[in-house]
Coordinates of N, CA and C in Angstrom, one line a residue:
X350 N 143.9 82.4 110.9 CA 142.5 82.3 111.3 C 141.6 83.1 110.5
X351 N 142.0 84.1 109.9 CA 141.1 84.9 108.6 C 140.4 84.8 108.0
X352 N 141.1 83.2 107.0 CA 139.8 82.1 106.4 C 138.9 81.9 107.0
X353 N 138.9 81.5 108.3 CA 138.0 80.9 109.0 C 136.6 82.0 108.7
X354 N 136.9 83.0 109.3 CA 136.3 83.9 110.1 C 135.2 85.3 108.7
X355 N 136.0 84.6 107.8 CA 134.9 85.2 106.1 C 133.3 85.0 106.6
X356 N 132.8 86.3 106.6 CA 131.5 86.8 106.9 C 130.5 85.5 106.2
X357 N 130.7 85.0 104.8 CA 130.3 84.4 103.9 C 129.6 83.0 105.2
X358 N 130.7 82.6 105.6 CA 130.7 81.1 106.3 C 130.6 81.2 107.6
X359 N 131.1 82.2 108.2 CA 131.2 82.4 109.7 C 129.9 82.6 110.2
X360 N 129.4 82.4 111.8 CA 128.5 82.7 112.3 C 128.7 82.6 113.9
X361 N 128.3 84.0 114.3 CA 128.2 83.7 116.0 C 127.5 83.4 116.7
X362 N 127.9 82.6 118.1 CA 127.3 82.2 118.5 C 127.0 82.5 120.2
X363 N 126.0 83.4 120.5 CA 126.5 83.4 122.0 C 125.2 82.3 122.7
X364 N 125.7 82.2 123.9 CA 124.9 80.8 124.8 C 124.6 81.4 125.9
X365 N 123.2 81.3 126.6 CA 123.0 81.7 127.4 C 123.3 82.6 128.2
X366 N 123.4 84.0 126.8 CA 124.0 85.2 127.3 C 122.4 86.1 127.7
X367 N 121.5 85.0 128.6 CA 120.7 86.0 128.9 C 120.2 86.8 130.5
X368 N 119.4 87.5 130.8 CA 118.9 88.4 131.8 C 119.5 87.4 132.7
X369 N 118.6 86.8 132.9 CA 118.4 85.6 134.2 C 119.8 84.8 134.7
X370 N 120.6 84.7 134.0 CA 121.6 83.8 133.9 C 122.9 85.0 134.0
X371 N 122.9 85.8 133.4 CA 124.3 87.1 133.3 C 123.9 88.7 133.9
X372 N 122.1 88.7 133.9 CA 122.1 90.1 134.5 C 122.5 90.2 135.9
X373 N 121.4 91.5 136.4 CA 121.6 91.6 137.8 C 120.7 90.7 138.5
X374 N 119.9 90.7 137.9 CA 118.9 89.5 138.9 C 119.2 88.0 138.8
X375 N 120.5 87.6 138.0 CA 120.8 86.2 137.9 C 120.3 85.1 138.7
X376 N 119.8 83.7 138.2 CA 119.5 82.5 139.5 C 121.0 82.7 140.0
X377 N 122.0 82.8 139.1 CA 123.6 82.4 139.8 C 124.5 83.3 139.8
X378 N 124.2 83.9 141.3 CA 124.9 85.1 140.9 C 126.7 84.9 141.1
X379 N 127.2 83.8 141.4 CA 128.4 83.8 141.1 C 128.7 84.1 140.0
X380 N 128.2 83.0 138.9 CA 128.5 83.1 137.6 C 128.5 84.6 136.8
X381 N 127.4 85.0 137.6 CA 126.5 86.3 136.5 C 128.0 87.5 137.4
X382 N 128.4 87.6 138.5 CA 129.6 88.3 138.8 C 130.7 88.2 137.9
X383 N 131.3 86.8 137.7 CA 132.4 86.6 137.0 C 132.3 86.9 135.8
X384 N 130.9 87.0 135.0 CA 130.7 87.4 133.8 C 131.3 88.5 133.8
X385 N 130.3 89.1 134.4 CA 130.4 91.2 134.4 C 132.1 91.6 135.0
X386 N 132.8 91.1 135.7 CA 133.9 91.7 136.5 C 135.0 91.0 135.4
X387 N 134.7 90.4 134.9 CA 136.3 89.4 134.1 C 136.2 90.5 132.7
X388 N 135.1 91.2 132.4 CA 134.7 91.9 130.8 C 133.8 90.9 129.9
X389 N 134.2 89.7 130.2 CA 133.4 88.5 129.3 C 131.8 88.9 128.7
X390 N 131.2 89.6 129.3 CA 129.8 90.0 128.8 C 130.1 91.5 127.6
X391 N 130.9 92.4 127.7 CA 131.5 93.0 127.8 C 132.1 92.8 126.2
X392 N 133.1 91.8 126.2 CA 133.0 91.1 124.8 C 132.9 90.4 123.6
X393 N 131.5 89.9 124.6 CA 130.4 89.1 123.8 C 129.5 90.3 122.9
X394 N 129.5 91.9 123.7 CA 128.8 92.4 123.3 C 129.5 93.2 121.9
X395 N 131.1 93.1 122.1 CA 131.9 93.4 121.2 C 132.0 93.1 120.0
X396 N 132.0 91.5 120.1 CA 131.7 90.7 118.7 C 130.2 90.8 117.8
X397 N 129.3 90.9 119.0 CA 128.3 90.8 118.7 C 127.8 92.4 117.2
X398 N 128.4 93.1 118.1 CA 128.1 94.4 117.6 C 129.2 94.6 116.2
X399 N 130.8 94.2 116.5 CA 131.3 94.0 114.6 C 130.7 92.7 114.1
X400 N 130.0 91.6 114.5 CA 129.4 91.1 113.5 C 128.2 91.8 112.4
X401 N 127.5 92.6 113.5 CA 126.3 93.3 112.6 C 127.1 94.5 111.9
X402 N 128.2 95.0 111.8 CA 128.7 95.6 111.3 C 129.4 95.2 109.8
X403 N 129.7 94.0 110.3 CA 130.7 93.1 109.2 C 129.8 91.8 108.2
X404 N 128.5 91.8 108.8 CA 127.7 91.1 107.9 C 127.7 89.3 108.2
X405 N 128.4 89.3 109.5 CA 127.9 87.9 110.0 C 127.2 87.9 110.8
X406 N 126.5 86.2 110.0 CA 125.0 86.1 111.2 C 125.7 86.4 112.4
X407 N 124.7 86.6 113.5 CA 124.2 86.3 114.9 C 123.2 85.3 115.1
X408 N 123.4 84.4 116.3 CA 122.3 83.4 116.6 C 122.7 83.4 117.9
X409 N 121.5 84.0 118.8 CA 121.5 83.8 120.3 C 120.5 82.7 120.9
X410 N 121.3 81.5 121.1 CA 120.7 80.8 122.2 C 120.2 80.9 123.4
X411 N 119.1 80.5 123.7 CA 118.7 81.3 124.7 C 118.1 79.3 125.5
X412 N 118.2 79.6 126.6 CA 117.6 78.3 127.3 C 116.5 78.8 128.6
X413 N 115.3 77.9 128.6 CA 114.1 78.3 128.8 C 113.1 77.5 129.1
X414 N 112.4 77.8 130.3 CA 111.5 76.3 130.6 C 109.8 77.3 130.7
X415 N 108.7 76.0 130.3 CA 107.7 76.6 130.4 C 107.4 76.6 132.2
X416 N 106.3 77.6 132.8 CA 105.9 77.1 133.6 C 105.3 76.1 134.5
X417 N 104.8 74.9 134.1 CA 104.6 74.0 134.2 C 105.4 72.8 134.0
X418 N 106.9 73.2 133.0 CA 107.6 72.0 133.5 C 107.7 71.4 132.3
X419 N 107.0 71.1 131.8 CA 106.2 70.2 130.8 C 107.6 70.6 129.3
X420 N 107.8 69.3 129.5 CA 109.0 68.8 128.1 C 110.4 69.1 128.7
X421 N 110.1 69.4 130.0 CA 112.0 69.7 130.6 C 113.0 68.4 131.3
X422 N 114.2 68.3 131.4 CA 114.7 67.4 131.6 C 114.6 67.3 132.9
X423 N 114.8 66.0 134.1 CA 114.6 66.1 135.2 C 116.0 65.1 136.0
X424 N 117.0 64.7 134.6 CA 117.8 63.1 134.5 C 119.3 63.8 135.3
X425 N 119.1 64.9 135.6 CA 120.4 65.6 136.3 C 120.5 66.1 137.5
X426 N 121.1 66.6 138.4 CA 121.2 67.4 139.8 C 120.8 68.9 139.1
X427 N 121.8 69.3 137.9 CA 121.3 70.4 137.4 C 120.1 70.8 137.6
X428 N 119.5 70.0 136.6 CA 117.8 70.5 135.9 C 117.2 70.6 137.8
X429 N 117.3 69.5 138.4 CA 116.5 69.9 139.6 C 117.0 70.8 140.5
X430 N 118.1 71.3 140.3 CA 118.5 72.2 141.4 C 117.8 73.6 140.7
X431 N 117.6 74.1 139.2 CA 117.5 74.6 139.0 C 116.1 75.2 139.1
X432 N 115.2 74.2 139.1 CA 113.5 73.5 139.7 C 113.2 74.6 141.2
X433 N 114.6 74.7 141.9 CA 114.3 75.5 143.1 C 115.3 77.0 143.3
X434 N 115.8 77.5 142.5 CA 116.5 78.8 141.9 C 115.4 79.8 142.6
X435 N 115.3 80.5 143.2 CA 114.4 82.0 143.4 C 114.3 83.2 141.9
X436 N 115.3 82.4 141.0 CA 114.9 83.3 139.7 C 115.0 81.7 138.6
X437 N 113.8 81.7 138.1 CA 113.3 80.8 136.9 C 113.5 81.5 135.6
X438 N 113.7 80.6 134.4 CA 114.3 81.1 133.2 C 112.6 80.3 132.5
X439 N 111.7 81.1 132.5 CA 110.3 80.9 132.2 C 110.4 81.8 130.9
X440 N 109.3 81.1 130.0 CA 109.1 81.6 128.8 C 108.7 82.5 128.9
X441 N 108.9 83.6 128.6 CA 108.3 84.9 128.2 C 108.4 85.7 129.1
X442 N 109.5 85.8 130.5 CA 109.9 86.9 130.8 C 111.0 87.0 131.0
X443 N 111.8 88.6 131.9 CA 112.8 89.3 131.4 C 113.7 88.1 131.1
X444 N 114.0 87.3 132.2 CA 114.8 87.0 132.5 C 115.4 85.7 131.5
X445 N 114.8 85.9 130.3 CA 115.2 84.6 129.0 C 115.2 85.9 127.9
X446 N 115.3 87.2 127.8 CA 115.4 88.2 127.2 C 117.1 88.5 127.0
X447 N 117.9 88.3 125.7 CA 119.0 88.9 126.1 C 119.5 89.7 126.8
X448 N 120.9 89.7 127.6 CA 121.3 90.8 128.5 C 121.6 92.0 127.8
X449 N 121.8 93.4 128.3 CA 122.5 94.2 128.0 C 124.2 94.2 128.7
X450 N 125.0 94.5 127.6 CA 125.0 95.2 127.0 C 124.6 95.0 125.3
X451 N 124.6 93.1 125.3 CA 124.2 92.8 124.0 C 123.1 93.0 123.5
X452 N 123.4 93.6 121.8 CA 122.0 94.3 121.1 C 121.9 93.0 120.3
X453 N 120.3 92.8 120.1 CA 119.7 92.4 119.5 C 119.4 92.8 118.2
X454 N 120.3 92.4 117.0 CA 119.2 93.3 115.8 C 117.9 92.5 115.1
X455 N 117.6 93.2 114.2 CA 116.2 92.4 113.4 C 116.5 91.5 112.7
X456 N 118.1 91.1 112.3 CA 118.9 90.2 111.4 C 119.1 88.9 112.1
X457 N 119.4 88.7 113.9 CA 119.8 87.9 114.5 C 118.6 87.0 114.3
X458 N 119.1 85.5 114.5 CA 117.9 85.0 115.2 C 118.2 84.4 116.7
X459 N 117.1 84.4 117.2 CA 117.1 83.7 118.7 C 116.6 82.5 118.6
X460 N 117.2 81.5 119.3 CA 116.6 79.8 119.1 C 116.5 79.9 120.2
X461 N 115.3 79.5 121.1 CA 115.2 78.8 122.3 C 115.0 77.4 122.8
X462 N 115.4 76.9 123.8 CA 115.5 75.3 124.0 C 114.7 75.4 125.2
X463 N 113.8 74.1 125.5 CA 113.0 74.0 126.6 C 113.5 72.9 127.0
X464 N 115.1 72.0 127.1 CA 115.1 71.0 127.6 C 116.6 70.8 127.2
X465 N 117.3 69.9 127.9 CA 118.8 69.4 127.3 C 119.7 70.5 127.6
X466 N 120.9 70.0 127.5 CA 122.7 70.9 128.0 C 122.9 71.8 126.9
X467 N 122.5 71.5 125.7 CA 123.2 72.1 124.2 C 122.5 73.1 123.6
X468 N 123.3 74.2 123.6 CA 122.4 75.1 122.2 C 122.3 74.0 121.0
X469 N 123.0 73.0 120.7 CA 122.6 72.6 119.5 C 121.9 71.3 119.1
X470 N 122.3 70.0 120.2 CA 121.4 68.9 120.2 C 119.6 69.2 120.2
X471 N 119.4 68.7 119.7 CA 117.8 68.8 119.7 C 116.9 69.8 119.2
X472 N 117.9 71.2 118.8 CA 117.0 72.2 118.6 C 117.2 72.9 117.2
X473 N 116.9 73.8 116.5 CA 116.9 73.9 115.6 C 118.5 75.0 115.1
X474 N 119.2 74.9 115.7 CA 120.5 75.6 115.3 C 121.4 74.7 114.1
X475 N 121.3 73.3 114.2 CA 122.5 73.3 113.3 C 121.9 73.4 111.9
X476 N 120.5 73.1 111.6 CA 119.4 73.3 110.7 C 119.5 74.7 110.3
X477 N 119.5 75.5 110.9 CA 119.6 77.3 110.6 C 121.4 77.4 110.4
X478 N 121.8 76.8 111.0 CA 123.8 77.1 110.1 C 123.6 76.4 108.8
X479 N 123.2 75.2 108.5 CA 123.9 74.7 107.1 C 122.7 75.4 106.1
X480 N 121.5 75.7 106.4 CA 120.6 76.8 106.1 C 121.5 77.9 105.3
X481 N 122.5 78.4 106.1 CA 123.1 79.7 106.0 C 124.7 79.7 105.8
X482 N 124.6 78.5 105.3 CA 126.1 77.9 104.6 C 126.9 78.5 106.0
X483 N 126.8 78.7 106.6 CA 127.8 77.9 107.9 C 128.9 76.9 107.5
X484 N 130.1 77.2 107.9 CA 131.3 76.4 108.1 C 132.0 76.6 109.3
X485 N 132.0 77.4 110.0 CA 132.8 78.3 111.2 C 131.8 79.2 112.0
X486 N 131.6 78.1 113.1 CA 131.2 79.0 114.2 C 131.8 79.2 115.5
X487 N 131.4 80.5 115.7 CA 131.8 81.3 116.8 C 131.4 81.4 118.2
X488 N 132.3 80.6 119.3 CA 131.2 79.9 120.5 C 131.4 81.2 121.4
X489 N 130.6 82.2 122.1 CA 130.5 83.0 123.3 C 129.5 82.3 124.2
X490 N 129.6 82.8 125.5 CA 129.0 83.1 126.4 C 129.3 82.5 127.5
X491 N 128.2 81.9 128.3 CA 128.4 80.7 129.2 C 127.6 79.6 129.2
X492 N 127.9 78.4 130.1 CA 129.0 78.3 130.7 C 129.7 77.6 131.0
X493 N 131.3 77.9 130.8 CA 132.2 77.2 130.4 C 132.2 76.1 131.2
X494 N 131.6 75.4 132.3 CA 131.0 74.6 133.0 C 130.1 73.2 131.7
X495 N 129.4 74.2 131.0 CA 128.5 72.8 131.3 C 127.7 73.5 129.5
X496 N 127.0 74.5 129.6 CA 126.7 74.8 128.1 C 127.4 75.1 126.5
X497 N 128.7 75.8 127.1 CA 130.0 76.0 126.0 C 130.2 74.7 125.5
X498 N 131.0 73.9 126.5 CA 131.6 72.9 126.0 C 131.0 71.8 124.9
X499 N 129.1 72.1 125.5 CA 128.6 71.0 124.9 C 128.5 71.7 123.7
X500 N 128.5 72.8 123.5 CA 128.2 73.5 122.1 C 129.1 73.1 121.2
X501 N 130.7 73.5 121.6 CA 131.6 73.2 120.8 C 131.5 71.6 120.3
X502 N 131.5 71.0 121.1 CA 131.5 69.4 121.1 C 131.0 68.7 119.7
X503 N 129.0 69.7 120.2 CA 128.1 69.4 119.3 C 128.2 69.6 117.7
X504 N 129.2 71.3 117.5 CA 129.3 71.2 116.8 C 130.7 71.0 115.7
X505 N 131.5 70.4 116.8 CA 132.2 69.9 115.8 C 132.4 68.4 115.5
X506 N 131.2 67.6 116.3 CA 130.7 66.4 115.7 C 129.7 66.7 114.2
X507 N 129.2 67.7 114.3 CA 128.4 67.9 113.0 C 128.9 68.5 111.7
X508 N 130.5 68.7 112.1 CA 131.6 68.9 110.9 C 131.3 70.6 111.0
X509 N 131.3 71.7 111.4 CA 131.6 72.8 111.7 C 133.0 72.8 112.2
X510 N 133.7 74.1 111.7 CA 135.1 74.3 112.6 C 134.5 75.1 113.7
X511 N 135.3 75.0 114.9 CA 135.1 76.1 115.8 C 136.3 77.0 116.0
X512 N 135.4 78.5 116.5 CA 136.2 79.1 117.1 C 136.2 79.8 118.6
X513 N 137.0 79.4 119.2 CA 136.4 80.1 120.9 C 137.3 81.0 121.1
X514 N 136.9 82.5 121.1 CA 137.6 83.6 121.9 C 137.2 83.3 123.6
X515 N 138.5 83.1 123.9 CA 138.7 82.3 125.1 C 138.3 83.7 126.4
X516 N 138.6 84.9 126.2 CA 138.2 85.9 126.7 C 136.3 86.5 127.0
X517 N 135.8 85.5 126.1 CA 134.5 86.0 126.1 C 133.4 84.4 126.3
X518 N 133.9 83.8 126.9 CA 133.4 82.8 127.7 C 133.5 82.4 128.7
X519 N 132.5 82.4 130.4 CA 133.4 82.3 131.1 C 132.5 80.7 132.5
X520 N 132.9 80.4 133.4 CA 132.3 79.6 134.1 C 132.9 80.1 135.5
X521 N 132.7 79.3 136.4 CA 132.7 78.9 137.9 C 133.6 77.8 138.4
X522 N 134.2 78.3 139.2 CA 134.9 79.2 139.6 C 135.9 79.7 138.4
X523 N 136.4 81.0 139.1 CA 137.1 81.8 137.5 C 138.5 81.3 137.0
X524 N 138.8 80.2 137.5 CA 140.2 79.4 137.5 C 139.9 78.4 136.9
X525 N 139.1 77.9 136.9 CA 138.1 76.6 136.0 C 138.1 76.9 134.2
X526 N 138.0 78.2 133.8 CA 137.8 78.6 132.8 C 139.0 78.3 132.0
X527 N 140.0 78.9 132.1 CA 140.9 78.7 131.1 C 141.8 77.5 131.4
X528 N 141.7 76.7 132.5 CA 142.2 75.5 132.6 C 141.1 74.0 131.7
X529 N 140.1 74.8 131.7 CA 139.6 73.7 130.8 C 139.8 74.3 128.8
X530 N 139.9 75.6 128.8 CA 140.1 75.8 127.4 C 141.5 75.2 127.1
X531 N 142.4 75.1 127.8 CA 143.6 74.7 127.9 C 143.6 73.0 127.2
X532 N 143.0 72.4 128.5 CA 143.2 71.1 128.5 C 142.4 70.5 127.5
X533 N 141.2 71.0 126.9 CA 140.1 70.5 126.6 C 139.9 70.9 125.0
X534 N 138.9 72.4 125.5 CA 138.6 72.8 124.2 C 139.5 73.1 122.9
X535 N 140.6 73.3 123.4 CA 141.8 73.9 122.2 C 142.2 72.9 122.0
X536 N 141.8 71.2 122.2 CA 141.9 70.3 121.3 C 140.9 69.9 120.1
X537 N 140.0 70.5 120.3 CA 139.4 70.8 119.4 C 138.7 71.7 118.5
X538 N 139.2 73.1 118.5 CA 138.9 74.5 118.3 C 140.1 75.1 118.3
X539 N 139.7 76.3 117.7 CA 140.5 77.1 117.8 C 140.3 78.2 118.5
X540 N 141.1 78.6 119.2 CA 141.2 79.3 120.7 C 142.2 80.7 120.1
X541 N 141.4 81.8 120.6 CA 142.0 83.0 119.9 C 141.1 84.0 121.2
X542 N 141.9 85.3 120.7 CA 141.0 86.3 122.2 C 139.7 87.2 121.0
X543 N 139.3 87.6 121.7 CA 138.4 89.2 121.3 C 139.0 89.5 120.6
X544 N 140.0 90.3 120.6 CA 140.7 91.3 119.6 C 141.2 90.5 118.3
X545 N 141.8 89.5 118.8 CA 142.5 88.6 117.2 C 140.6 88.5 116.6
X546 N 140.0 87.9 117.0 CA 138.8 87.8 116.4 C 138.3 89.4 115.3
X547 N 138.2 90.1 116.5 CA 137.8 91.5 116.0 C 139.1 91.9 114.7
X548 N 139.7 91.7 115.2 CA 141.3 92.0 114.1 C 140.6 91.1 112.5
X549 N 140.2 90.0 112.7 CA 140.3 89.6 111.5 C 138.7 89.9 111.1
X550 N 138.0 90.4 111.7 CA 136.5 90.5 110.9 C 136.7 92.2 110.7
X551 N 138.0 92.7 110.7 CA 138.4 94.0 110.4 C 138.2 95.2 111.2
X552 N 138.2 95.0 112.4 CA 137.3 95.8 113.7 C 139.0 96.0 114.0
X553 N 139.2 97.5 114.8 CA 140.2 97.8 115.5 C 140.0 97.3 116.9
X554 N 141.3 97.0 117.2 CA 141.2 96.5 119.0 C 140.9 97.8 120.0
X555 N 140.1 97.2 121.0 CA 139.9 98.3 122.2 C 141.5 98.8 122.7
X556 N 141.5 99.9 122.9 CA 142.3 100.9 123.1 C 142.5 100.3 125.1
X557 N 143.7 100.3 125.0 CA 144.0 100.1 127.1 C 143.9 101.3 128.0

């Protein structure tokens, strides 16, 4: 997996690793629990942090509706259940702001989407990878439900290899997760943990 993972070509990717979706005020706080209690946010913020160490991009997807609505999708149960959430993922506050523990540096960029399942369909990410000689990206976040999947999908219809540290992505319910990386994603990616990742971008493994 080493090749893969050459600073040169590689790039991470976390999804909807933000406030509103993973923090404490989440619309879903199932999800935003299993994040925090499984470690998965935890690390996302791991990789995140040896990539700016090790000199591969970061690109944080972030998903985001204006207040009015206006250009969002309405063709799913999703989008409209989400229409009546007590916490909205509206442009320009906390809650479309990366979470902590992940840092933001001045190097990353953030793409935000105001419509659609994918960090990558429709919006300007796969344009910013081959931009940035991209060959191997790196899928984090959530969720493994419904935004991962489509990422990976996306991008390896667009000829990217993938790689999913299966530890640092997670969905609903928490038995759902690795039964779909099983069945699914590891037919098409490559499925490795945190540490083998961190191992090969030269990072020592967290100590038990």
């Amino acid at each position: 997996m080493g090749e893969l993972l050459d600073p040169a070509v590689a790039v991470l990717l976390t999804v909807e690793c933000q406030q509103g979706v993973v923090g404490p005020g989440s619309a879903l706080p199932e999800l935003a629990e299993e994040v925090r209690s499984s470690g998965v946010l935890g690390n996302v913020a791991r990789l995140v942090a040896a990539a700016h160490e090790t000199g591969v991009q970061v690109v944080h997807a972030v998903a985001e509706r204006r207040p009015d609505g206006r250009g969002a999708n309405r063709n799913a149960r999703l989008f409209r259940a989400a229409e009546r959430l007590p916490v909205r993922q509206l442009t320009g506050t906390g809650a479309v702001r990366v979470a902590p523990p992940i840092e933001v540096a001045e190097e990353d960029l953030v793409v935000r989407r105001l419509h659609g399942l994918s960090p990558l369909a429709g919006t300007d990410v796969d344009a910013l990878l081959r931009n940035l000689g991209c060959r191997t990206l790196i899928v984090t976040g959530v969720s493994a439900n419904v935004a991962v999947p489509n990422a990976v999908f996306d991008a390896v219809n667009l000829g990217y290899t993938v790689v999913v540290p299966g530890d640092a992505i997670a969905g609903v319910p928490a038995d759902y997760t690795p039964a779909m990386i099983r069945h699914t994603l590891a037919l098409v990616a490559t499925v490795a943990t945190t540490d083998e990742v961190l191992g090969c971008l030269g990072r020592p493994r967290r100590r038990s």
